[in-house]
């Protein structure tokens, strides 16, 4: 879906103004002319100016307020676009109970299979990526990953 540039510009101007207004709530340190609100003010001003430019450009070019992209008529492409937020939601909901290893393997497998990768190759790649990620996070970086149902055997995999 493509929103008209003028409409999108108004949204960006409003967001930029909101960021600027919120940035004034940050305390300014004594003896300094700037503080933690300076960078958000600059970003908000940039957003508002970019939004204003979009409004001007959008008013010059007449177009529909909303245009639906051509890929929405293709079921496979629509499924692939919807798969990404679905995978993120699944990970968020189940990583604690199933654990990182099972969740990540299932999700990588689903993504690879949706990309028409051969099932055996998808399984090998999924398991390999999860194994390498586990090595990096647990053994090298010492960042704990949720074990979920594999918690009873988690000691076997920590080197």
Short mmCIF file of C-alpha atoms in Angstrom, two decimals:
data_model
loop_
_atom_site.label_atom_id
_atom_site.label_comp_id
_atom_site.label_asym_id
_atom_site.label_seq_id
_atom_site.Cartn_x
_atom_site.Cartn_y
_atom_site.Cartn_z
CA UNK A 1 0.00 0.00 0.00
CA UNK A 2 1.36 3.38 -0.96
CA UNK A 3 0.01 6.44 0.76
CA UNK A 4 -0.11 9.74 -1.08
CA UNK A 5 3.06 11.74 -0.44
CA UNK A 6 1.15 14.70 0.99
CA UNK A 7 -0.64 12.47 3.50
CA UNK A 8 2.59 10.74 4.47
CA UNK A 9 4.27 14.15 4.77
CA UNK A 10 1.62 15.37 7.21
CA UNK A 11 2.22 12.26 9.32
CA UNK A 12 5.98 12.92 9.37
CA UNK A 13 5.48 16.59 10.27
CA UNK A 14 3.25 15.52 13.18
CA UNK A 15 5.74 12.88 14.35
CA UNK A 16 8.62 15.35 14.10
CA UNK A 17 6.70 17.94 16.10
CA UNK A 18 5.88 15.31 18.73
CA UNK A 19 9.54 14.31 19.03
CA UNK A 20 10.57 17.96 19.38
CA UNK A 21 7.90 18.62 22.02
CA UNK A 22 8.87 15.50 23.99
CA UNK A 23 12.57 16.39 23.83
CA UNK A 24 11.93 19.48 25.95
CA UNK A 25 10.97 17.21 28.86
CA UNK A 26 14.59 16.04 29.20
CA UNK A 27 16.51 17.89 31.91
CA UNK A 28 19.24 20.25 30.68
CA UNK A 29 22.49 19.99 32.64
CA UNK A 30 23.70 23.13 34.38
CA UNK A 31 26.38 25.18 32.64
CA UNK A 32 25.56 23.65 29.24
CA UNK A 33 23.49 25.12 26.45
CA UNK A 34 22.53 21.65 25.25
CA UNK A 35 21.61 18.39 26.89
CA UNK A 36 20.07 15.01 26.20
CA UNK A 37 17.19 16.63 24.30
CA UNK A 38 19.43 18.12 21.61
CA UNK A 39 19.71 15.06 19.40
CA UNK A 40 15.97 14.24 19.52
CA UNK A 41 15.25 17.89 18.63
CA UNK A 42 17.54 17.66 15.62
CA UNK A 43 15.95 14.37 14.56
CA UNK A 44 12.45 15.78 15.06
CA UNK A 45 13.32 18.85 13.02
CA UNK A 46 14.70 16.63 10.27
CA UNK A 47 11.52 14.54 10.29
CA UNK A 48 9.32 17.64 10.18
CA UNK A 49 11.33 19.23 7.35
CA UNK A 50 11.32 15.99 5.37
CA UNK A 51 7.58 15.71 5.94
CA UNK A 52 7.07 19.29 4.75
CA UNK A 53 9.06 18.50 1.60
CA UNK A 54 6.87 15.43 1.03
CA UNK A 55 3.74 17.55 1.40
CA UNK A 56 5.01 20.05 -1.19
CA UNK A 57 5.99 17.28 -3.63
CA UNK A 58 2.73 15.44 -3.05
CA UNK A 59 0.64 18.51 -3.77
CA UNK A 60 2.50 19.04 -7.05
CA UNK A 61 1.80 15.50 -8.26
CA UNK A 62 -1.83 14.48 -8.32
CA UNK A 63 -2.30 10.85 -7.33
CA UNK A 64 -4.75 8.66 -5.45
CA UNK A 65 -4.64 8.85 -1.66
CA UNK A 66 -3.98 5.13 -1.42
CA UNK A 67 -2.52 2.87 -4.11
CA UNK A 68 -2.40 -0.88 -3.67
CA UNK A 69 0.81 -2.44 -4.97
CA UNK A 70 0.72 -4.97 -7.79
CA UNK A 71 2.36 -7.69 -5.70
CA UNK A 72 -0.77 -7.97 -3.53
CA UNK A 73 -2.47 -9.86 -6.36
CA UNK A 74 0.23 -12.57 -6.21
CA UNK A 75 -0.58 -15.02 -3.39
CA UNK A 76 3.01 -16.22 -3.00
CA UNK A 77 4.42 -12.71 -2.63
CA UNK A 78 1.66 -11.72 -0.22
CA UNK A 79 2.36 -14.84 1.86
CA UNK A 80 6.07 -14.02 1.95
CA UNK A 81 5.42 -10.46 3.11
CA UNK A 82 3.04 -11.65 5.84
CA UNK A 83 5.45 -14.40 6.88
CA UNK A 84 8.01 -11.97 8.32
CA UNK A 85 5.77 -10.35 10.98
CA UNK A 86 4.26 -13.79 11.67
CA UNK A 87 7.72 -15.23 12.35
CA UNK A 88 8.56 -12.30 14.64
CA UNK A 89 5.32 -12.76 16.57
CA UNK A 90 5.84 -16.53 16.84
CA UNK A 91 9.38 -15.99 18.17
CA UNK A 92 8.15 -13.45 20.72
CA UNK A 93 5.35 -15.71 21.94
CA UNK A 94 7.18 -19.04 22.08
CA UNK A 95 10.90 -18.44 22.65
CA UNK A 96 10.53 -18.56 26.44
CA UNK A 97 8.48 -21.75 26.56
CA UNK A 98 10.07 -23.67 23.67
CA UNK A 99 13.52 -22.19 24.01
CA UNK A 100 15.74 -20.47 21.47
CA UNK A 101 17.02 -23.64 19.84
CA UNK A 102 13.66 -25.17 18.97
CA UNK A 103 12.01 -21.85 18.11
CA UNK A 104 14.83 -20.62 15.88
CA UNK A 105 15.11 -23.98 14.12
CA UNK A 106 11.37 -24.07 13.38
CA UNK A 107 11.33 -20.49 12.17
CA UNK A 108 14.39 -20.82 9.95
CA UNK A 109 12.98 -24.03 8.55
CA UNK A 110 9.66 -22.33 7.77
CA UNK A 111 11.37 -19.37 6.11
CA UNK A 112 13.65 -21.54 4.02
CA UNK A 113 10.83 -23.85 2.96
CA UNK A 114 8.70 -20.87 1.97
CA UNK A 115 11.62 -19.77 -0.19
CA UNK A 116 11.40 -23.13 -1.97
CA UNK A 117 14.64 -24.53 -0.57
CA UNK A 118 14.84 -28.33 -0.63
CA UNK A 119 13.58 -29.76 2.70
CA UNK A 120 16.78 -31.62 3.62
CA UNK A 121 18.95 -28.63 2.78
CA UNK A 122 16.61 -26.34 4.76
CA UNK A 123 16.86 -28.62 7.80
CA UNK A 124 20.67 -28.78 7.60
CA UNK A 125 20.98 -25.01 7.21
CA UNK A 126 18.53 -24.34 10.06
CA UNK A 127 20.32 -26.66 12.48
CA UNK A 128 23.73 -25.30 11.45
CA UNK A 129 22.72 -21.66 11.92
CA UNK A 130 21.20 -22.39 15.33
CA UNK A 131 24.32 -24.33 16.38
CA UNK A 132 26.67 -21.53 15.27
CA UNK A 133 24.48 -18.89 16.91
CA UNK A 134 24.49 -20.89 20.13
CA UNK A 135 28.28 -21.12 20.04
CA UNK A 136 28.61 -17.40 19.48
CA UNK A 137 26.16 -16.26 22.13
CA UNK A 138 26.67 -18.81 24.88
CA UNK A 139 30.31 -19.84 24.56
CA UNK A 140 31.98 -16.73 23.17
CA UNK A 141 29.81 -13.79 24.25
CA UNK A 142 28.46 -15.44 27.43
CA UNK A 143 24.95 -14.19 26.66
CA UNK A 144 22.31 -16.61 27.92
CA UNK A 145 19.69 -17.83 25.49
CA UNK A 146 16.36 -19.21 26.73
CA UNK A 147 16.47 -23.01 26.88
CA UNK A 148 12.75 -23.67 27.31
CA UNK A 149 11.96 -27.39 27.21
CA UNK A 150 15.66 -28.18 26.69
CA UNK A 151 16.61 -26.76 30.10
CA UNK A 152 17.19 -30.22 31.66
CA UNK A 153 19.93 -30.97 29.11
CA UNK A 154 21.33 -27.44 28.77
CA UNK A 155 24.56 -28.36 30.57
CA UNK A 156 25.55 -30.67 27.73
CA UNK A 157 25.86 -27.75 25.32
CA UNK A 158 27.88 -25.24 27.31
CA UNK A 159 31.59 -25.44 26.72
#
